[in-house]
Tab-separated table of C-alpha atoms and ligand atoms in Angstrom:
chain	number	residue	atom	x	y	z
A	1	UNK	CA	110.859	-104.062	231.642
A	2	UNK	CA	112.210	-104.196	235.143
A	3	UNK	CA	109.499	-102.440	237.152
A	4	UNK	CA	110.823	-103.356	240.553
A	5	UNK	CA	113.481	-100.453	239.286
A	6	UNK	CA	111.270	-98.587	238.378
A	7	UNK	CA	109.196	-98.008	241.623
A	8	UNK	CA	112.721	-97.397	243.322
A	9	UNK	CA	113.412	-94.824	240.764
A	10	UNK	CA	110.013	-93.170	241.130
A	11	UNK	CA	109.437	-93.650	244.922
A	12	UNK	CA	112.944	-91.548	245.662
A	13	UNK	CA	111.861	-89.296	243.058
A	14	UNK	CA	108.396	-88.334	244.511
A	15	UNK	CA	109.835	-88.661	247.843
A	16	UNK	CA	110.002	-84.801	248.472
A	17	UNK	CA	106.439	-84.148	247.544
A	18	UNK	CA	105.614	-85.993	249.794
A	19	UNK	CA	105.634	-83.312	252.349
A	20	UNK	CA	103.280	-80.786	249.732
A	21	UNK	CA	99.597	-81.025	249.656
A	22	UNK	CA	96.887	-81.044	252.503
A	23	UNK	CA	95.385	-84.668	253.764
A	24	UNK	CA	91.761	-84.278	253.320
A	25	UNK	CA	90.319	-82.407	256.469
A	26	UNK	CA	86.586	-82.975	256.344
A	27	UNK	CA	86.417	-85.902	258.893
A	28	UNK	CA	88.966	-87.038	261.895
A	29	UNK	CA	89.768	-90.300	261.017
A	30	UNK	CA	91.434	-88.511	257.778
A	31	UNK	CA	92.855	-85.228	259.401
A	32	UNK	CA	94.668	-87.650	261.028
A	33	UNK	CA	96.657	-89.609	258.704
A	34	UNK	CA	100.623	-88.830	258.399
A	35	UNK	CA	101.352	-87.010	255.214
A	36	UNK	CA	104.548	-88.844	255.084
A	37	UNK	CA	103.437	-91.984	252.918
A	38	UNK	CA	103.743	-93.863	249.795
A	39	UNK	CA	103.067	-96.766	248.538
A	40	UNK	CA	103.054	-98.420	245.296
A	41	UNK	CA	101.530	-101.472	243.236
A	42	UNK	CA	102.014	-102.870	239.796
A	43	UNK	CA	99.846	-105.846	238.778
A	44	UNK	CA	100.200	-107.131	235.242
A	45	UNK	CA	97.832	-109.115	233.401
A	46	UNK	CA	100.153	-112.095	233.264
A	47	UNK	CA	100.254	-112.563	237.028
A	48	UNK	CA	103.302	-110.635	237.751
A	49	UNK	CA	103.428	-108.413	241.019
A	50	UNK	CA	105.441	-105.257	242.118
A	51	UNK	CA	105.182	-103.564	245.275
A	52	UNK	CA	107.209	-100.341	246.857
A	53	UNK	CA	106.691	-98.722	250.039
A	54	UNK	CA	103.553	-98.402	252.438
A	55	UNK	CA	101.779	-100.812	249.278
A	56	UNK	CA	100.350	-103.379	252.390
A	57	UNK	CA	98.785	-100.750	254.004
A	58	UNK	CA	95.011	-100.224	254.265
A	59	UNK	CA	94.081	-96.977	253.461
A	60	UNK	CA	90.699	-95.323	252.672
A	61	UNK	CA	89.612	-95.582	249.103
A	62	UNK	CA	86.860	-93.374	249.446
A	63	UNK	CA	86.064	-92.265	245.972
A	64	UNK	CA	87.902	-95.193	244.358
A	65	UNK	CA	84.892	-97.368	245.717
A	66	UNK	CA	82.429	-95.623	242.978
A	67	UNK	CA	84.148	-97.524	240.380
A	68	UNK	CA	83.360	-100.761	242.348
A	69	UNK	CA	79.904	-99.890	242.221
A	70	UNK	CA	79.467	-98.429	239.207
A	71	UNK	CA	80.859	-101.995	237.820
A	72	UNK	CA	78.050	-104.028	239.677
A	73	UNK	CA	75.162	-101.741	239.031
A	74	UNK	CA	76.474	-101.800	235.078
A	75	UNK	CA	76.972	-105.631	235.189
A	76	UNK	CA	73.555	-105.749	236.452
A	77	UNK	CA	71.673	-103.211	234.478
A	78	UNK	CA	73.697	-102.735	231.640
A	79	UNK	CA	72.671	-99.786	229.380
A	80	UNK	CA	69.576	-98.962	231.384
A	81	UNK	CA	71.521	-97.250	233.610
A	82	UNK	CA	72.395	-94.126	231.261
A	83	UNK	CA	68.960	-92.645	232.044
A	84	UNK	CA	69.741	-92.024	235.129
A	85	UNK	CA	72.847	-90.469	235.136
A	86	UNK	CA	75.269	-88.869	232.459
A	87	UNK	CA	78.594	-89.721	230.935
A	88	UNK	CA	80.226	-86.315	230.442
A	89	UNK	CA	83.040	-84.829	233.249
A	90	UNK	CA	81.351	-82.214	234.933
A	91	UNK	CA	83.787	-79.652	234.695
A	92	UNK	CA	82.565	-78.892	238.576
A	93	UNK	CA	83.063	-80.047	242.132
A	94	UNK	CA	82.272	-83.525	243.060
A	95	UNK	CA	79.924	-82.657	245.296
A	96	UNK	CA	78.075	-79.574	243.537
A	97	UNK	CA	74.350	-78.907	243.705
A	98	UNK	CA	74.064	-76.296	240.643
A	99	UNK	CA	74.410	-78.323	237.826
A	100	UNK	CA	71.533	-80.783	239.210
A	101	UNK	CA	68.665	-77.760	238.838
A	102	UNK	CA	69.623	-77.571	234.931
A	103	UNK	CA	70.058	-80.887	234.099
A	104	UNK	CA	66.894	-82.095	236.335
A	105	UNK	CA	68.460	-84.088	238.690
A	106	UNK	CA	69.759	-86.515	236.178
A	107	UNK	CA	73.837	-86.065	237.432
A	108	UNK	CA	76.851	-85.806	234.783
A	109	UNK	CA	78.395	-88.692	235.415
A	110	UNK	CA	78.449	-91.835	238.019
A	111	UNK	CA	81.828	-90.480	239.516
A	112	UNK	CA	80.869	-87.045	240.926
A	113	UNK	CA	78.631	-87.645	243.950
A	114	UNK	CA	75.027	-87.424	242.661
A	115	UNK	CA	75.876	-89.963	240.180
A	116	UNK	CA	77.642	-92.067	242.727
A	117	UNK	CA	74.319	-91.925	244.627
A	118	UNK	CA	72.421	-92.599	241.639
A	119	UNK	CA	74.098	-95.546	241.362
A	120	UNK	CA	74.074	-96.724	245.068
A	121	UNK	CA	69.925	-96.207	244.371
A	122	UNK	CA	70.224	-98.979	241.535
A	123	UNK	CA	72.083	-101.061	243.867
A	124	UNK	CA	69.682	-100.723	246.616
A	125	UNK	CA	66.734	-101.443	244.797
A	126	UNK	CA	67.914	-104.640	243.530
A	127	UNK	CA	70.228	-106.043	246.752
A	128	UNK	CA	68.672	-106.459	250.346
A	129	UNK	CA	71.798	-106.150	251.876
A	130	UNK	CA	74.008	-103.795	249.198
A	131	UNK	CA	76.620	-103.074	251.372
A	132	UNK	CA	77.457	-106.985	251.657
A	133	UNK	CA	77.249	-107.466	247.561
A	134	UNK	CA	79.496	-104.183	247.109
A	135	UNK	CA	81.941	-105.991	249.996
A	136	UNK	CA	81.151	-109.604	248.178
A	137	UNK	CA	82.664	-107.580	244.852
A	138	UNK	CA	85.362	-106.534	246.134
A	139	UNK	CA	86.578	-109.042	248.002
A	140	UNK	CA	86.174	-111.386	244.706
A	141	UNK	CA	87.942	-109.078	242.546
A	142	UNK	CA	90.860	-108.088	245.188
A	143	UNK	CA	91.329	-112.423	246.242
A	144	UNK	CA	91.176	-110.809	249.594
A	145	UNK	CA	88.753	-112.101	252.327
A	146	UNK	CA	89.624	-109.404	254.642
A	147	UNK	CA	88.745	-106.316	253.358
A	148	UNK	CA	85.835	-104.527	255.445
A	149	UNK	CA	84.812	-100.804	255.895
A	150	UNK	CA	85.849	-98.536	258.616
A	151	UNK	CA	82.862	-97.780	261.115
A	152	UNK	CA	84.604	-94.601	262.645
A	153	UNK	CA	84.885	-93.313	259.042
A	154	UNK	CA	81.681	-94.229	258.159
A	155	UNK	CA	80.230	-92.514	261.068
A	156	UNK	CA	81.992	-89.481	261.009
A	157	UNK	CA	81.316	-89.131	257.498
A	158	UNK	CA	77.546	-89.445	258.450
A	159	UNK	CA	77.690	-86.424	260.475
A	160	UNK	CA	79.117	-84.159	257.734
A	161	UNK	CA	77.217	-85.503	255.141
A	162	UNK	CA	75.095	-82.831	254.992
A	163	UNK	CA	75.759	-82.256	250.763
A	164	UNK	CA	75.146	-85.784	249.735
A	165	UNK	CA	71.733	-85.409	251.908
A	166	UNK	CA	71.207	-82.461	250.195
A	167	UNK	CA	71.984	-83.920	246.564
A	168	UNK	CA	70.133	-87.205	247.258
A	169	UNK	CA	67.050	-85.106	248.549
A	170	UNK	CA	67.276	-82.776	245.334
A	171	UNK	CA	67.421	-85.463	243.029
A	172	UNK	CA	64.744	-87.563	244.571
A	173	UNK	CA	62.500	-84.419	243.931
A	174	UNK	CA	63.533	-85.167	240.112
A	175	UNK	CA	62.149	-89.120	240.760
A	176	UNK	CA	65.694	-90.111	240.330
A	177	UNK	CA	66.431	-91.491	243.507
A	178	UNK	CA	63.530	-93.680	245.131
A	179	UNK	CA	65.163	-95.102	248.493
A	180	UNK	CA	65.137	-93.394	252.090
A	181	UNK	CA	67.439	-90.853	251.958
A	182	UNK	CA	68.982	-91.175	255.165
A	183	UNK	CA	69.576	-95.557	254.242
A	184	UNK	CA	71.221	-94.279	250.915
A	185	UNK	CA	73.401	-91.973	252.383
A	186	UNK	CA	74.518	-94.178	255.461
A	187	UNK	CA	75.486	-97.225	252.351
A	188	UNK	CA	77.126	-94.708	249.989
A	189	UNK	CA	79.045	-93.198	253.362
A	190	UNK	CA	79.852	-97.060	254.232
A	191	UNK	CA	81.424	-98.272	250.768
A	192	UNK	CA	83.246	-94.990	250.764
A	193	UNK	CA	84.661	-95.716	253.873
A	194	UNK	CA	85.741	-99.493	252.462
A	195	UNK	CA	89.126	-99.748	253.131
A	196	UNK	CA	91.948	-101.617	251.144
A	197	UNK	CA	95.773	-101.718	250.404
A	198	UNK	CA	97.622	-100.385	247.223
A	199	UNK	CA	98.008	-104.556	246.430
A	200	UNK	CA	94.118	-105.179	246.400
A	201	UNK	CA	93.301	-102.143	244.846
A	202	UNK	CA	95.856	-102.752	241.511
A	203	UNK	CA	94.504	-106.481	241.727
A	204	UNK	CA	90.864	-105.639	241.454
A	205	UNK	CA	91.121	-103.176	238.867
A	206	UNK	CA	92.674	-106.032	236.560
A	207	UNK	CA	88.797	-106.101	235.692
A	208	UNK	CA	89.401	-103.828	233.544
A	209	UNK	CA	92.929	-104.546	232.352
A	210	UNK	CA	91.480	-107.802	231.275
A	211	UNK	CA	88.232	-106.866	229.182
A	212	UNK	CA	85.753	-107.652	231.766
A	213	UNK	CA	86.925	-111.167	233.326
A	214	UNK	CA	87.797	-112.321	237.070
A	215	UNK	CA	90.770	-111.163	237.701
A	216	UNK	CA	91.289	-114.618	238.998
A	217	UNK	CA	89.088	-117.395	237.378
A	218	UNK	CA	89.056	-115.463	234.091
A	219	UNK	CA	84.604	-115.794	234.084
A	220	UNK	CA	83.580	-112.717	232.569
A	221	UNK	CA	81.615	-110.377	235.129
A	222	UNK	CA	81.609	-107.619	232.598
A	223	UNK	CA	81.548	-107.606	228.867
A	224	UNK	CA	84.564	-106.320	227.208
A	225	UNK	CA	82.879	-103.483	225.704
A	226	UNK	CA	81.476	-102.802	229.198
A	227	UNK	CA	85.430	-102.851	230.613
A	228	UNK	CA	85.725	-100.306	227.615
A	229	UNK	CA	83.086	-98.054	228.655
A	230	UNK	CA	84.420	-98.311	232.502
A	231	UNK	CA	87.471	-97.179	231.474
A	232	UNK	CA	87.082	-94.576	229.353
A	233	UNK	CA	84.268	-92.985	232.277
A	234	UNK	CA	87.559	-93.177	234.023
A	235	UNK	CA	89.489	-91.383	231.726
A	236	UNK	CA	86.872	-88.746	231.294
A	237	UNK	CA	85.684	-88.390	234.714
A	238	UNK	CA	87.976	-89.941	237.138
A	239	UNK	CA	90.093	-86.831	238.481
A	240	UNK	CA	87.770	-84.364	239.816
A	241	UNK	CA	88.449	-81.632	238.139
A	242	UNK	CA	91.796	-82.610	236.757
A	243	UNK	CA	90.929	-85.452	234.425
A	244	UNK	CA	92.734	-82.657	231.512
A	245	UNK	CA	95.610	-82.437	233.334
A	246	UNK	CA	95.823	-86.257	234.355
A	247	UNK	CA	95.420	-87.430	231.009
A	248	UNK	CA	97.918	-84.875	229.599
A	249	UNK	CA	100.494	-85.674	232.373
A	250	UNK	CA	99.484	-89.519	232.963
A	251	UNK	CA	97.620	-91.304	229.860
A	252	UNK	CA	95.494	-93.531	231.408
A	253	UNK	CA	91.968	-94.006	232.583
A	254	UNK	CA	92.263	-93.637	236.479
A	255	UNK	CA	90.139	-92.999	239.245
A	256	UNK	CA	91.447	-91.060	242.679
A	257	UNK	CA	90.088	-90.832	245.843
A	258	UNK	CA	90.371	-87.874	248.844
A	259	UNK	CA	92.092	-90.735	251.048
A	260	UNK	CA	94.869	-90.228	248.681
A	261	UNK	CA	94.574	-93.461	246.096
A	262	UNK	CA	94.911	-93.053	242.556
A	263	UNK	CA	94.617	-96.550	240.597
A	264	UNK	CA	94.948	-96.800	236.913
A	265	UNK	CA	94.374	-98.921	234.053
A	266	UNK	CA	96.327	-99.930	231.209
A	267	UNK	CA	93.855	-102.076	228.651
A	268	UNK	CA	95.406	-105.490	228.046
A	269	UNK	CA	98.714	-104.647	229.867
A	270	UNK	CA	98.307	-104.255	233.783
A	271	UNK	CA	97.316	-102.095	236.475
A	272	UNK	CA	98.661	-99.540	239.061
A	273	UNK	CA	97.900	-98.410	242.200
A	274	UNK	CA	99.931	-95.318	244.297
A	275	UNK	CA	98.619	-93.681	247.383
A	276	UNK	CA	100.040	-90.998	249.486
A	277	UNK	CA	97.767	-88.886	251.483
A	278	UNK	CA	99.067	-85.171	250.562
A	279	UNK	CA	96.311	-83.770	248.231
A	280	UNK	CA	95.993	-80.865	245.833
A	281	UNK	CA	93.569	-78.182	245.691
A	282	UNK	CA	91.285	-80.774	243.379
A	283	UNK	CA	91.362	-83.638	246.098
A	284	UNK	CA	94.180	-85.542	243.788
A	285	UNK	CA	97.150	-87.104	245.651
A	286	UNK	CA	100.322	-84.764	244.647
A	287	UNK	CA	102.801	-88.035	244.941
A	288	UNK	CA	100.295	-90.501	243.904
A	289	UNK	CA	99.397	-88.094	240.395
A	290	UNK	CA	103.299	-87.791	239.795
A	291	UNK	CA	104.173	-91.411	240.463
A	292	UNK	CA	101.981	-92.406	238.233
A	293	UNK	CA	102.958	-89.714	235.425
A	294	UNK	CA	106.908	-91.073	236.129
A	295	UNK	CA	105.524	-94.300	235.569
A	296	UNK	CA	104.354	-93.821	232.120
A	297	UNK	CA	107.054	-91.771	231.030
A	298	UNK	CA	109.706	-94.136	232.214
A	299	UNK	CA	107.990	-96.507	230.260
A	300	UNK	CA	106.336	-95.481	227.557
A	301	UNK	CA	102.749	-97.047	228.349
A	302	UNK	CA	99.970	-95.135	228.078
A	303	UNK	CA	96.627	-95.096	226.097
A	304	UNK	CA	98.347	-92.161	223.662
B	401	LIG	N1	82.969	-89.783	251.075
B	401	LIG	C1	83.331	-88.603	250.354
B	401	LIG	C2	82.160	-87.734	250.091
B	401	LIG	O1	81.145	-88.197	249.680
B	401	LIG	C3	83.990	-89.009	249.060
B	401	LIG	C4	85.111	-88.151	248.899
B	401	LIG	C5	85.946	-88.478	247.675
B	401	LIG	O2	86.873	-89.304	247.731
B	401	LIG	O3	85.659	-87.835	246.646
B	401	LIG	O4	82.207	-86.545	250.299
C-alpha cells in the first residue's frame, strides 16, 4: 500500500474543509488557534511511519487524554473499575448533568466527562503525584521525553470549569468520587490540557494496535483482551455524539478531542492520527473526521 500517496491524495482532498467548522471557543488559548491546519500520521505495527502536513505540531489533545487515563486506571484496576462508571455511549453531551440524577451518579461511560472524572478519582487515590504517572504514560507510550501540559490552558480551563465542578460535586454526593473536588478538577483540567503532535499521538495509540504491549519494548502494559475492551469503548463512545455516524463513515474505534485530534485504531494493523482545528456542531474535527473516512475507503481497512 503506498500510504505516503495516500495522505497527499487525502490532504488536497480535505483541503477545502478546512475553512468549515468553528475552533472550539470555550477558552483563549483555543479561540485562538488558525483554522487553517492539517496534519496527518500513519504508524503501522511493523515500525513503518507516514507523516503529511502540520503532523510535528503540538496541539491540544484535550479529550484524547481520557483514553490515556482510562488505560492506566484499567491496567491498574482492571474490572473493578466497571462499578464506577458505565460502558454504554450516552447518546448526550459530554458534559451533561441529567443523566447523572437517574443513573445515581454512576456516569455512562469513562469518555463523557463524569466518567473521565471518575476515572481521574481512581487515579488519584492510588498515585501521589497523578499528573506525573499520566505524563510518565504518555511519554512511555509516545518514545517522547518532551511532551508536557500547557499551564495557560490548564488555567483558563480552570476558570470555566464550572460543569466538571458541578458533575464532580454531584457525583461525589452519589459516593462516587472521594477526592477534593477542586484537586480533581485542577488534574483532570491539567491532562486535558497535555499537549502532543499527530506523530506521538498515532505512536502511543499502537497500544492498542498491538493487543496491549509497549509500543516500543513489546512488555505488555495491558492484556489483549483489555486492548479489546479499550477499543471497542472507543468505538462505542469515542465521538461525542457522533460515534453512529463515525463508525458508519470511518470503521474504526477512535477517540476525538475539541482541540481538533481524532486518532484511530486499526487492531493488529496500525494507527492514525489527523488533526485540524475546524469542529462540527458535536466538537468532531470536520477535516480530521473526513481524512480519516478517505483513509479507509482508499484502502479498504476498517473493523467492517
Ligand atoms: N477539557 C474539556 C472539558 O472538560 C474537554 C473537552 C473535550 O475535548 O471534550 O470541557
Amino acid at each position: 500500500m503506498d500510504y505516503t500517496k495516500i495522505l497527499e491524495e487525502i490532504y488536497s482532498e480535505i483541503t477545502p474543509l478546512l475553512s468549515k467548522g468553528k475552533v472550539a471557543g470555550y477558552i483563549p488559548e483555543l479561540r485562538r488557534v488558525s483554522k487553517d491546519q492539517f496534519g496527518m500520521a500513519i504508524c503501522t505495527n511493523d515500525g513503518d511511519e507516514y507523516i503529511i502536513g502540520r503532523a510535528e505540531k503540538y496541539l491540544s489533545i484535550q479529550s484524547v487524554s481520557k483514553v490515556f487515563t482510562f488505560a492506566l486506571a484499567y491496567k491498574n484496576f482492571g474490572e473493578k473499575i466497571w462499578k464506577r462508571v458505565g460502558r454504554e455511549p450516552s447518546g448526550s453531551k459530554f458534559n451533561s448533568l441529567i443523566l447523572l440524577e437517574n443513573e445515581k451518579g454512576i456516569p455512562r461511560n469513562p469518555f463523557i466527562n463524569p466518567g473521565s472524572l471518575v476515572i481521574a478519582d481512581m487515579l488519584y487515590k492510588k498515585y501521589r503525584y497523578p499528573l506525573n504517572e499520566v505524563l510518565k504514560f504518555v511519554r512511555e507510550l509516545s518514545g517522547n521525553p518532551n511532551i508536557s501540559f500547557n499551564t495557560s490552558v490548564r488555567n483558563s480551563e480552570l476558570k470555566y470549569a464550572n460543569i466538571n465542578y458541578a458533575l464532580a460535586y454531584f457525583m461525589k454526593s452519589f459516593g462516587n468520587i472521594k477526592a477534593d473536588i477542586p484537586q480533581l478538577v485542577d488534574f483532570y483540567t491539567s491532562h486535558c490540557a497535555i499537549e502532543m503532535t499527530c506523530v506521538d499521538l498515532a505512536r502511543s495509540f499502537r497500544l492498542f494496535s498491538q493487543q496491549g504491549n509497549n509500543p516500543w519494548s513489546g512488555e505488555k502494559l495491558l492484556t489483549s483482551s483489555q486492548a479489546k475492551h479499550i477499543n471497542a469503548v472507543m468505538m462505542t463512545c469515542g465521538l461525542y455524539n457522533s460515534v453512529g455516524d463515525f463508525a458508519y463513515r470511518v470503521g474504526i474505534p477512535a477517540k476525538s478531542g475539541v482541540g481538533g485530534a481524532v486518532v484511530g485504531v486499526i487492531p493488529e494493523k496500525l494507527t492514525i492520527a489527523a488533526w485540524a482545528p475546524g469542529l462540527d456542531v458535536n466538537g468532531n474535527s470536520i477535516a480530521a473526521v473526513k481524512a480519516l473516512e478517505l483513509f479507509t475507503d482508499k484502502t479498504g481497512l476498517s473493523i467492517y
